mmCIF file of C-alpha atoms and ligand atoms in Angstrom:
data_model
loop_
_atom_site.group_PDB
_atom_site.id
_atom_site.type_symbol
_atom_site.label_atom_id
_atom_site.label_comp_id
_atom_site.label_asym_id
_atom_site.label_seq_id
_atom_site.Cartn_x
_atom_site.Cartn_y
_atom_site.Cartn_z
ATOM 1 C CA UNK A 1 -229.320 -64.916 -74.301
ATOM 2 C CA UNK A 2 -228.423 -64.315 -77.868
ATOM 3 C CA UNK A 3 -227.149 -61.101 -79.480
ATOM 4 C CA UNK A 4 -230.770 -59.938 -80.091
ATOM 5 C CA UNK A 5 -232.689 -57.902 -77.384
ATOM 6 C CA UNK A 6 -233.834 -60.205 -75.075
ATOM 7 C CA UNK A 7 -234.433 -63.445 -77.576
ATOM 8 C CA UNK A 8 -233.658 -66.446 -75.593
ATOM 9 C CA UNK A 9 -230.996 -68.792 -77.416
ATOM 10 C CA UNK A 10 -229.627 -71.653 -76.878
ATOM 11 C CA UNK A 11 -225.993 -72.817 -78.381
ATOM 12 C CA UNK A 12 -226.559 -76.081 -79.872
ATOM 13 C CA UNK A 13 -223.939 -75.885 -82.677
ATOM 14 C CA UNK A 14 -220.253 -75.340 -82.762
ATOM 15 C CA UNK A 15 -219.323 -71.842 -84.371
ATOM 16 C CA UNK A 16 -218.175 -70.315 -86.292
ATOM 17 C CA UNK A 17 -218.685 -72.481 -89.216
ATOM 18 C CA UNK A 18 -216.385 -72.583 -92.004
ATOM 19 C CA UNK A 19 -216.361 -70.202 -94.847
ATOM 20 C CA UNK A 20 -213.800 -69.998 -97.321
ATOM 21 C CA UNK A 21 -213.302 -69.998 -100.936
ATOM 22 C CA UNK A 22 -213.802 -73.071 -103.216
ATOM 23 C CA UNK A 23 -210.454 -72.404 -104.850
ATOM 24 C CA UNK A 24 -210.920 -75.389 -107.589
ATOM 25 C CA UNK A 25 -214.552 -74.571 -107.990
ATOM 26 C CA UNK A 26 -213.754 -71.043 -109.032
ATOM 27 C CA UNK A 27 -210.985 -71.199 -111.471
ATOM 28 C CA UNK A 28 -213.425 -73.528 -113.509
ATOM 29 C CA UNK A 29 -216.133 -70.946 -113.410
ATOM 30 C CA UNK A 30 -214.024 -67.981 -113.523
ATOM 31 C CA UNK A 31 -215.525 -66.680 -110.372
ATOM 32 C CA UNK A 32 -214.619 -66.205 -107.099
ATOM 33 C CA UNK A 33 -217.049 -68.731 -104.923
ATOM 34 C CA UNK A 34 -217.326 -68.587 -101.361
ATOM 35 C CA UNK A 35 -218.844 -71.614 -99.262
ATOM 36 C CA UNK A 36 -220.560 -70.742 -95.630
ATOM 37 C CA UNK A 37 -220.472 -74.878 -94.363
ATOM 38 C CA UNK A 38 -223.376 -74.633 -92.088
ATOM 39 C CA UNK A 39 -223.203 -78.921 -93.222
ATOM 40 C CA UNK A 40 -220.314 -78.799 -90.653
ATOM 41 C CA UNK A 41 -222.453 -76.897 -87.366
ATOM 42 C CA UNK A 42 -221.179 -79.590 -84.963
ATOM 43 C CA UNK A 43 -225.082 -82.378 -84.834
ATOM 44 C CA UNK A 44 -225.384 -85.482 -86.322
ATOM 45 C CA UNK A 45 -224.514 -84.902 -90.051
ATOM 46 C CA UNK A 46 -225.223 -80.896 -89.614
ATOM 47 C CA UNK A 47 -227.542 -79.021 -91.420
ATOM 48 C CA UNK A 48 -229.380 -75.463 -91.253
ATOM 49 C CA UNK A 49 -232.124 -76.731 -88.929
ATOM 50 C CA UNK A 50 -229.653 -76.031 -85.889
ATOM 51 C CA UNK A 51 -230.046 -72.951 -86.216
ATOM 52 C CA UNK A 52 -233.533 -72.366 -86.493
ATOM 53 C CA UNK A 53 -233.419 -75.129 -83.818
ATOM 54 C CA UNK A 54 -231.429 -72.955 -81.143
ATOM 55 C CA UNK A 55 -234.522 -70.384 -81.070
ATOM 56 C CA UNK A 56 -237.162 -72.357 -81.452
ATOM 57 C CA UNK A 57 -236.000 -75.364 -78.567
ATOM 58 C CA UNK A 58 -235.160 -71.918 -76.570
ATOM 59 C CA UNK A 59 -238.632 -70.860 -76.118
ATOM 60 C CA UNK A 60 -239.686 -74.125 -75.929
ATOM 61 C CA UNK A 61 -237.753 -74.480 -72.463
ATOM 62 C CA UNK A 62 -239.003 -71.074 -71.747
ATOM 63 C CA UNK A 63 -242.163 -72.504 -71.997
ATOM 64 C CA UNK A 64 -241.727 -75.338 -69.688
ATOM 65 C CA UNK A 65 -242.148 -77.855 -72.631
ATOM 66 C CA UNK A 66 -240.708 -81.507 -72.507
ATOM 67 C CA UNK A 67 -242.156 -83.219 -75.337
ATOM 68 C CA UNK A 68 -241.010 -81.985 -79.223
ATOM 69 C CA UNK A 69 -243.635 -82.646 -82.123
ATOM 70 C CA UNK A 70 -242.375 -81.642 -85.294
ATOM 71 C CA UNK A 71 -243.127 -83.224 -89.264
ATOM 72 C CA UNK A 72 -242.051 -83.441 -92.442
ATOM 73 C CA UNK A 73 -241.629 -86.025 -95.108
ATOM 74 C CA UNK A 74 -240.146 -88.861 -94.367
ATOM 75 C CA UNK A 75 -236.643 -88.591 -95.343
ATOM 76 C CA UNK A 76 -236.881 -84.799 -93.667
ATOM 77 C CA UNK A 77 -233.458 -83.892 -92.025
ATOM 78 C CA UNK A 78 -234.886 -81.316 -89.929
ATOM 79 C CA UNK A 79 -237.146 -83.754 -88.158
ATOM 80 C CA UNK A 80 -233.557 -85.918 -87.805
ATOM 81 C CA UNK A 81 -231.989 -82.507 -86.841
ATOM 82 C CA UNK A 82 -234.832 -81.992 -83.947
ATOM 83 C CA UNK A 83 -234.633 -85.656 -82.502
ATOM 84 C CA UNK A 84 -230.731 -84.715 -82.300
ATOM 85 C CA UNK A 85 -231.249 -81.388 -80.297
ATOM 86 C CA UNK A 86 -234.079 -82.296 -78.414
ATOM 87 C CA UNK A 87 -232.458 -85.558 -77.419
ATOM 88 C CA UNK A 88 -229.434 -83.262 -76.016
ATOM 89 C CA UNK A 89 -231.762 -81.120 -74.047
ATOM 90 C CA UNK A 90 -233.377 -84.127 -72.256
ATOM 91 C CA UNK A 91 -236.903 -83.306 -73.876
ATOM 92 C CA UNK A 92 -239.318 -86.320 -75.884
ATOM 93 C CA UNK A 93 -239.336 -85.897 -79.350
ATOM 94 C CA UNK A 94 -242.495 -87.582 -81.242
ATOM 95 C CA UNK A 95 -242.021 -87.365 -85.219
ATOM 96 C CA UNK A 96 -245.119 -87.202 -87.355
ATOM 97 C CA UNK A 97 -244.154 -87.608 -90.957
ATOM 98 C CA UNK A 98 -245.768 -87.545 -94.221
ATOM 99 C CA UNK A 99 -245.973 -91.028 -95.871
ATOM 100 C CA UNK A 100 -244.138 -90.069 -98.852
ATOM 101 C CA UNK A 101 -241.287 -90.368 -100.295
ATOM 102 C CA UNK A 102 -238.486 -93.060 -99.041
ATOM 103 C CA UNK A 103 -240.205 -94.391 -95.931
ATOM 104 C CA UNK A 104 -237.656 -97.646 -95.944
ATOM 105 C CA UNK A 105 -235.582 -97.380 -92.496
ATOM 106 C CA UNK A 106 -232.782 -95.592 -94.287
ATOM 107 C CA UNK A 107 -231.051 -92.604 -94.168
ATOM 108 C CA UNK A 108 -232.473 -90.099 -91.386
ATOM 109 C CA UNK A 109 -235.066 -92.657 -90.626
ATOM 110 C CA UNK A 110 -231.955 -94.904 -88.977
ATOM 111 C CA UNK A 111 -230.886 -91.678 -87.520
ATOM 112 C CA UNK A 112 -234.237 -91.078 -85.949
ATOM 113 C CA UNK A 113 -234.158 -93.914 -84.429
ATOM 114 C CA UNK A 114 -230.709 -93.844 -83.061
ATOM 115 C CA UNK A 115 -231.713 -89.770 -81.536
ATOM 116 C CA UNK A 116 -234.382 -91.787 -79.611
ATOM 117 C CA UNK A 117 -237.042 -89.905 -81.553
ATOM 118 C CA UNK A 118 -241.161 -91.562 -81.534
ATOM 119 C CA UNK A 119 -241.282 -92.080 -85.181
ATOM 120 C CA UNK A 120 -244.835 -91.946 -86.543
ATOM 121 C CA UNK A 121 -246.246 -91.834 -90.020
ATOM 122 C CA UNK A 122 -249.362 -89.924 -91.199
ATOM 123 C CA UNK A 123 -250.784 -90.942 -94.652
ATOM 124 C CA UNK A 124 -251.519 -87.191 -95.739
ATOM 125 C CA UNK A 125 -251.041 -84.289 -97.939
ATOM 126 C CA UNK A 126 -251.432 -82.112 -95.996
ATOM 127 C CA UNK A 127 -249.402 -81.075 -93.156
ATOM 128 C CA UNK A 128 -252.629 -79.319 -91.417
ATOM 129 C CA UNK A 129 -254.548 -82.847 -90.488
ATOM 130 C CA UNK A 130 -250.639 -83.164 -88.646
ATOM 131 C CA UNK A 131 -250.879 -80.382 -86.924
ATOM 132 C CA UNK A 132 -254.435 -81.095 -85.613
ATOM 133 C CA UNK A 133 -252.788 -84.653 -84.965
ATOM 134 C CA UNK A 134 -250.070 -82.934 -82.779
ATOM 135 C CA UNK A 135 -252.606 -80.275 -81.304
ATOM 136 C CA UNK A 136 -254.829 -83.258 -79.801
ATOM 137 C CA UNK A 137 -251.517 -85.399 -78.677
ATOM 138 C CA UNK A 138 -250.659 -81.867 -76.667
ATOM 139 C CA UNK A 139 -254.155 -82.356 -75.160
ATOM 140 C CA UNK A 140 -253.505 -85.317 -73.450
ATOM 141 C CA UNK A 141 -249.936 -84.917 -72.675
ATOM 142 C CA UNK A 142 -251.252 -81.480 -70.811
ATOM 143 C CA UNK A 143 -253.880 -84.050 -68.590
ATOM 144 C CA UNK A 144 -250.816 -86.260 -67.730
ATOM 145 C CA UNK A 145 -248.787 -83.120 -66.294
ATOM 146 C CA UNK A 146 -246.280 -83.045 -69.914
ATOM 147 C CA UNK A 147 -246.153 -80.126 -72.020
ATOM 148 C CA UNK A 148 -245.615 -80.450 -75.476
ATOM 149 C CA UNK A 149 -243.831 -77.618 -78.258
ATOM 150 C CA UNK A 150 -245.184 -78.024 -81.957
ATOM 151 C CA UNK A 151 -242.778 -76.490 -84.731
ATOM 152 C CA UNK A 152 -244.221 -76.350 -88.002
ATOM 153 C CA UNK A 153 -242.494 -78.427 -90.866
ATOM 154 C CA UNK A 154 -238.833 -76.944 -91.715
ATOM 155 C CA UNK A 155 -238.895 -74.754 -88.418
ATOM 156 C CA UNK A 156 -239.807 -72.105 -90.881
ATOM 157 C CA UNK A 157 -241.208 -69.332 -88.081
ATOM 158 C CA UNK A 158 -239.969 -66.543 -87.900
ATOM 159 C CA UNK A 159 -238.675 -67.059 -84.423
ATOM 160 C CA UNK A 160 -236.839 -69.980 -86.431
ATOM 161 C CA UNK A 161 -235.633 -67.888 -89.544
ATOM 162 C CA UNK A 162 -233.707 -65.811 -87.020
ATOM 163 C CA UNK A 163 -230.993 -68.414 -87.202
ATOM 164 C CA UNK A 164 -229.737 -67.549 -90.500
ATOM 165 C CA UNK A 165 -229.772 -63.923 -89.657
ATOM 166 C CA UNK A 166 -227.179 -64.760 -87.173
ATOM 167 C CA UNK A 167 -225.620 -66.537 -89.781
ATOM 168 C CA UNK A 168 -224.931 -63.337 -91.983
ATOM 169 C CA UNK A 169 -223.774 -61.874 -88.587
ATOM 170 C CA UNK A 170 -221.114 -64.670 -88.491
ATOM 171 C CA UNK A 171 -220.099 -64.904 -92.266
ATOM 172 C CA UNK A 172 -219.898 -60.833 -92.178
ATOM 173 C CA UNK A 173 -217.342 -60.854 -90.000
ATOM 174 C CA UNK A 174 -215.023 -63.890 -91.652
ATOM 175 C CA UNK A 175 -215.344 -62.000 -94.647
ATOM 176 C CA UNK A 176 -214.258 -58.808 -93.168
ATOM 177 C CA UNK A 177 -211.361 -61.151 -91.382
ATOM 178 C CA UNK A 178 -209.863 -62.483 -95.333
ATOM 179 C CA UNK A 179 -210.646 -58.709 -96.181
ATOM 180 C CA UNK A 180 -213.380 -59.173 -99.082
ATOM 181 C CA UNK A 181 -216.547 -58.153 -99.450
ATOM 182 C CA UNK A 182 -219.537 -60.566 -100.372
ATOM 183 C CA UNK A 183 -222.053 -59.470 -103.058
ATOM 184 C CA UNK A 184 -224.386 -62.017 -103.073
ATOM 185 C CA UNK A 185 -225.584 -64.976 -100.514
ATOM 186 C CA UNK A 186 -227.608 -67.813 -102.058
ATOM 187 C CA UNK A 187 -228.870 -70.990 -100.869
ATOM 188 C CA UNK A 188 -231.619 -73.886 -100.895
ATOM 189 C CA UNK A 189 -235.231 -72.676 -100.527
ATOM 190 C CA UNK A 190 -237.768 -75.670 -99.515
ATOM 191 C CA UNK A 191 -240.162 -74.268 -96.681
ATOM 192 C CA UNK A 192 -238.459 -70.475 -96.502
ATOM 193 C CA UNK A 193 -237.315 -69.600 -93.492
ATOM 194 C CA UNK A 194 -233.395 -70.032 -94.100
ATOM 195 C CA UNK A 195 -233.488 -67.845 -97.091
ATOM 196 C CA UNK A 196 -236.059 -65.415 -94.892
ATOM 197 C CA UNK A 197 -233.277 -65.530 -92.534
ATOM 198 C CA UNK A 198 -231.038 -64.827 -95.085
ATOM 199 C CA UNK A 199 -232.769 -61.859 -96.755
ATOM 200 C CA UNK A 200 -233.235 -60.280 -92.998
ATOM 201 C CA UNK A 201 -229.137 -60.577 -92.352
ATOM 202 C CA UNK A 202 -228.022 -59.459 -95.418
ATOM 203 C CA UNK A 203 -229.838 -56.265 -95.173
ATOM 204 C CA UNK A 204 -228.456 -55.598 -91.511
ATOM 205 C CA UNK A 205 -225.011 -57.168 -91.490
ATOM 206 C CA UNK A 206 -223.972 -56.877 -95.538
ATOM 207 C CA UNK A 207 -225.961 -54.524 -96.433
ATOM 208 C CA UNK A 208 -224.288 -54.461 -100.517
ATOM 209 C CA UNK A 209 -225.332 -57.867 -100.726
ATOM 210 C CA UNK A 210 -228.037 -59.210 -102.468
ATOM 211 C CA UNK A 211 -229.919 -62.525 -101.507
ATOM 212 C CA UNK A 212 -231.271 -65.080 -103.629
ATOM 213 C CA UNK A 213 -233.240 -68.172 -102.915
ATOM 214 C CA UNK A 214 -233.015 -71.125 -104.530
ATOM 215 C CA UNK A 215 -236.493 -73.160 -104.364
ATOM 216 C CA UNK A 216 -236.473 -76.793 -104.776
ATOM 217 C CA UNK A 217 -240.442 -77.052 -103.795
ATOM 218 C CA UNK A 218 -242.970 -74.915 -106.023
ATOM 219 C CA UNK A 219 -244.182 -72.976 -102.914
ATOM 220 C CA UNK A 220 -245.495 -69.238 -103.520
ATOM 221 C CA UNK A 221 -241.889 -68.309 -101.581
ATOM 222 C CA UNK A 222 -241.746 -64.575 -102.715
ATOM 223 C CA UNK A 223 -244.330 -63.830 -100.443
ATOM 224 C CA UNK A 224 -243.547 -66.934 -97.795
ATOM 225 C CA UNK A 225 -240.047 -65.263 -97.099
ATOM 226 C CA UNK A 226 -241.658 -61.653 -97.348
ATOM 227 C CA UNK A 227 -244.077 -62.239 -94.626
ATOM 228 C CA UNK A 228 -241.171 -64.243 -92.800
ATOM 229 C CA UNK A 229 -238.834 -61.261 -93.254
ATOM 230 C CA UNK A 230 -241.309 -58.935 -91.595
ATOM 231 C CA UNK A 231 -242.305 -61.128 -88.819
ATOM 232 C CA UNK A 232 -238.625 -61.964 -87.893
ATOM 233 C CA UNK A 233 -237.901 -58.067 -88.239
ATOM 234 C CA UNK A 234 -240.270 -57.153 -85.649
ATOM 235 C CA UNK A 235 -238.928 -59.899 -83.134
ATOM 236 C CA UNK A 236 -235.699 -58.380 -83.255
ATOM 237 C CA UNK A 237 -237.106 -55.684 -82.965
ATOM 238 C CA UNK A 238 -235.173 -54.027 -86.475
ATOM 239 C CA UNK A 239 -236.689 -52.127 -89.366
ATOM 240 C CA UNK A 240 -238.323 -54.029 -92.405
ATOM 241 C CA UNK A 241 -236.163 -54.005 -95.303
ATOM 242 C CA UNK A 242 -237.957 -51.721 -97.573
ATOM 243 C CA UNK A 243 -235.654 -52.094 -100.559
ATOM 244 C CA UNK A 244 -236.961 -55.907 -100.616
ATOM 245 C CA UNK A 245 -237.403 -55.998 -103.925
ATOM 246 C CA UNK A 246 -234.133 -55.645 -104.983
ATOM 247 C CA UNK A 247 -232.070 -57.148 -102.512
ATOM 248 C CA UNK A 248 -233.999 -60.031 -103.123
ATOM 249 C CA UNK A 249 -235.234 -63.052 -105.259
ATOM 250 C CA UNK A 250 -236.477 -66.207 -105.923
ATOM 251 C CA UNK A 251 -235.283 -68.929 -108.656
ATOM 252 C CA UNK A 252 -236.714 -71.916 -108.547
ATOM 253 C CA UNK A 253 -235.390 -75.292 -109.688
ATOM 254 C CA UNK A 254 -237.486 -77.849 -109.012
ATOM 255 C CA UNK A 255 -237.851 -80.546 -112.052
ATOM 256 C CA UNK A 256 -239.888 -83.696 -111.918
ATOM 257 C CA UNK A 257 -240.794 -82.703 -108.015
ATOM 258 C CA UNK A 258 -239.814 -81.903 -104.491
ATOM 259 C CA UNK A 259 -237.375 -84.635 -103.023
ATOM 260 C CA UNK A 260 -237.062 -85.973 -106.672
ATOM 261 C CA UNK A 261 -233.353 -86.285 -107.932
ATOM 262 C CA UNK A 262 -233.112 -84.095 -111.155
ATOM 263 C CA UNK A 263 -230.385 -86.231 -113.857
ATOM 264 C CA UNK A 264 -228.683 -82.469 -114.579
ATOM 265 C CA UNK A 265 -227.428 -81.945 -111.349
ATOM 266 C CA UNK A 266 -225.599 -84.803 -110.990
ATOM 267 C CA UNK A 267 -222.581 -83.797 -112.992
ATOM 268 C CA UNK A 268 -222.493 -80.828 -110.829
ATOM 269 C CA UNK A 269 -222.853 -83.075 -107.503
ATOM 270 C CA UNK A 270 -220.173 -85.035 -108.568
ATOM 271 C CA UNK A 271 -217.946 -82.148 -109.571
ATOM 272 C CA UNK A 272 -218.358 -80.654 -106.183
ATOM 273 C CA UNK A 273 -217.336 -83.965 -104.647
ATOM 274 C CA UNK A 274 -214.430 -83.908 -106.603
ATOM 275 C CA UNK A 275 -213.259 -81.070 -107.140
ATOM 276 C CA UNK A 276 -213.588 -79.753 -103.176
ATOM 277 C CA UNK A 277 -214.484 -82.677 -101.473
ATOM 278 C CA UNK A 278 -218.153 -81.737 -100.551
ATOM 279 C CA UNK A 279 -220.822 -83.715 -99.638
ATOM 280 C CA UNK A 280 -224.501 -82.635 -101.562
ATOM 281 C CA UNK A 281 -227.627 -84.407 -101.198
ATOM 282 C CA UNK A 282 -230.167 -84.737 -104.037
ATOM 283 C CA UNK A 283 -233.031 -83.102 -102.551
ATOM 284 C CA UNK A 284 -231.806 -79.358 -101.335
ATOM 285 C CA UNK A 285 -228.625 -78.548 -101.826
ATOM 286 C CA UNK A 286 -227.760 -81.006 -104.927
ATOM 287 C CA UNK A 287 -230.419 -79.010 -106.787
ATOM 288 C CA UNK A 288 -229.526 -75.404 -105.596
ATOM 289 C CA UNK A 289 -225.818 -75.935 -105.978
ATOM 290 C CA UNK A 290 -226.342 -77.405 -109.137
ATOM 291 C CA UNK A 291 -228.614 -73.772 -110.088
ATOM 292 C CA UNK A 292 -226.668 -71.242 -108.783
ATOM 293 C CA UNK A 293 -223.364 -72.583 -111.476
ATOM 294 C CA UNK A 294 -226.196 -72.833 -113.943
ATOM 295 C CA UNK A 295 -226.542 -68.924 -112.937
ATOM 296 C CA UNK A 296 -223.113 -68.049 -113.041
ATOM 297 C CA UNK A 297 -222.657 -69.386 -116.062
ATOM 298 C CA UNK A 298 -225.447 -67.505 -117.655
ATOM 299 C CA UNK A 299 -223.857 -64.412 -116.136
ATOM 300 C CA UNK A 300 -226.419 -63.859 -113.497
ATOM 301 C CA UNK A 301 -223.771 -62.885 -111.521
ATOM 302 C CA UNK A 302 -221.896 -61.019 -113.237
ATOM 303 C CA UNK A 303 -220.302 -57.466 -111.994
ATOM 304 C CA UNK A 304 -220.579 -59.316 -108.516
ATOM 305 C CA UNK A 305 -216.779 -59.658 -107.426
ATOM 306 C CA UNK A 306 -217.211 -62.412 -104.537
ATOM 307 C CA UNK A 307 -220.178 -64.884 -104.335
ATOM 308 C CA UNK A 308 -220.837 -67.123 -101.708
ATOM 309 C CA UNK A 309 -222.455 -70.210 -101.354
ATOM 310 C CA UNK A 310 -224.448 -71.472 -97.780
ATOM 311 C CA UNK A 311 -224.062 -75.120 -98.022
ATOM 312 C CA UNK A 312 -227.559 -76.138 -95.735
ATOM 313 C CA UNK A 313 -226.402 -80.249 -95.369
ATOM 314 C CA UNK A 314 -229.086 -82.982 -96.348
ATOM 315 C CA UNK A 315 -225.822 -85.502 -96.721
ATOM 316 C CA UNK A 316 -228.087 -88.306 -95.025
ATOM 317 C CA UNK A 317 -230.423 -88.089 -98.157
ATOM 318 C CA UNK A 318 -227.203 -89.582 -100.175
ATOM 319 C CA UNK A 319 -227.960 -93.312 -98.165
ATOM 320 C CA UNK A 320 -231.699 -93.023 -98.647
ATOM 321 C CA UNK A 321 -231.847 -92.210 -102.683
ATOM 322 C CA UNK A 322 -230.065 -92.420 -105.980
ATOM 323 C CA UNK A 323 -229.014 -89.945 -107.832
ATOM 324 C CA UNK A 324 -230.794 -89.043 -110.708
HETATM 325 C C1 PLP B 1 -234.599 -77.812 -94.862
HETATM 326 C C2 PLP B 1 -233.435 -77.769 -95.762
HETATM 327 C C3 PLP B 1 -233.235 -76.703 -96.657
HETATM 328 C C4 PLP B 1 -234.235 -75.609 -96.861
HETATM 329 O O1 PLP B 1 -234.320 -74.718 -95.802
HETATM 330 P P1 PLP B 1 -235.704 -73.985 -95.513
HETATM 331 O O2 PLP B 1 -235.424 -73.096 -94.392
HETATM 332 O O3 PLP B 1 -236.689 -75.073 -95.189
HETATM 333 O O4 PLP B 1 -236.103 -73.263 -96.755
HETATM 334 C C5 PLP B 1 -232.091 -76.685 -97.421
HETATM 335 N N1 PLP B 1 -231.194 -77.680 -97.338
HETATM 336 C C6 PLP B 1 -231.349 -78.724 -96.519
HETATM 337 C C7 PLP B 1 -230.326 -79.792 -96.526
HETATM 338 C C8 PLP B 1 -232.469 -78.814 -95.702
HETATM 339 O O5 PLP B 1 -232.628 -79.865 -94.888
#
């Protein structure tokens, strides 16, 4: 049981994870930057899936399920992140992934493979002929006495979004532990549901801070995490945040294209290495990280004592792609 009414959870991480200031990082900027290192939950190479994972693989045992179908593109950690979790829990996993992007056996495809996951590829767009894939495999796995669990790409429900409200629960209290209080909570955007999670937390468990979502996919995700952040309210059965607007917003940062490595964030990749000794990928957090410095240094912001950071993982990416 979790610390919501009645929401089945299971504990799939190891927590709390880190948070702490990146002391180097912010006497450069002149800021004081906070880092929540949900990279460092305790699976495979981490990553925010867990999370979402813990609620969703929950009421798939609920359920009686056995068999995990989940997609993304090919190079998707939280496909990698599900094979890991569902691997642990002695269910199937069967991965149907978009042919695109870097479909060589590298990066999270070796670590697929090493989960035990089925790894399938679908040569698609769209991630609806997928689902219609998964909905007929379900079909016959049902006639042969199985039962299979579909989560949608990212685990971006809002059964799944939950997670990162329970991550504001956790980095609320280690900031109330070091004795400051956090102003704003930003982090990687690409299907919604972390940042949903994110805007849903803040308002309950920091309730001075605002949220902002960094998108690195050119998704509609104002209204993506709204709707998120409504659903997810009512399943925990709290008010919806009617002061969205304010305590929340989107900035994207995209370039060239989802899952393409953007040349300007690679100083600030490498700085991060450096500097602090942290790990970004090119895809997610590379490009967010890379955004929200952008944003302090154009005073974004400013007024805003202590920032923090949630560093999301996508470190497998680095032994897939270049840099840009
Ligand atoms: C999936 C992912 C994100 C984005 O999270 P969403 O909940 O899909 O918006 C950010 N960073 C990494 C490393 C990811 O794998």
């Amino acid at each position: 049981m979790s610390h919501w009414n009645n929401l089945p959870q299971l504990r799939l991480g190891v927590y709390p994870t880190p948070f702490y200031r990146l002391e180097n990082i912010s006497r450069i900027y002149n800021k004081s930057i906070w880092i929540k290192r949900d990279d460092l939950c305790g699976v495979a190479l981490g990553g925010n899936k867990v999370r979402k994972l813990e609620y969703l693989l929950a009421d798939a045992q609920k359920q009686g399920c056995d068999t995990v179908f989940t997609t993304g593109g090919a190079q998707s950690n939280h496909a990698m992140l599900t094979a890991a979790c569902a691997a642990r829990l002695g269910m199937r996993c069967v991965l149907i992934l978009k042919k695109r992007g870097v479909t060589d056996r590298k990066g999270n495809l070796v670590l697929d493979d090493i989960f035990g996951a089925q790894v399938e590829f679908m040569d698609t767009d769209s991630y609806e002929d997928i689902y219609a894939e998964m909905r007929e495999r379900c079909e016959v796995l049902a006639s042969q006495g199985h039962k299979g669990y579909i989560i949608p790409v990212g685990g971006s429900t809002a059964l799944g979004s939950i997670g990162y409200a329970e991550c504001v629960r956790e980095l609320a209290e280690q900031a109330k532990e070091v004795g400051i209080e956090i102003s704003h909570v930003a982090s990687a955007t690409g299907s919604g549901g972390t940042t949903a999670g994110l805007v849903l937390g803040t308002s309950l468990f920091l309730p001075q801070a605002k949220a902002t979502g960094l998108g690195v996919d050119t998704d509609p995700f104002e209204e993506i995490v709204s709707e998120l952040v409504k659903e997810a309210a009512g399943l925990v059965g709290q008010p919806v945040p009617t002061d969205m607007d304010s305590r929340f917003r989107m900035i994207y940062h995209v370039g060239a294209g989802y899952a393409i490595p953007n040349a300007e964030d690679t100083p600030y990749i490498e700085e991060l290495a450096r500097q602090e000794g942290i790990l970004l990928d090119p895809v997610y957090t590379g490009k967010a990280w890379a955004k929200f410095l952008m944003l302090v240094k154009e005073g974004y912001f400013d007024g805003q004592e202590h920032i923090a950071f949630v560093h999301t993982g996508g470190a497998a990416a680095l032994f897939a792609m270049d840099l840009g």
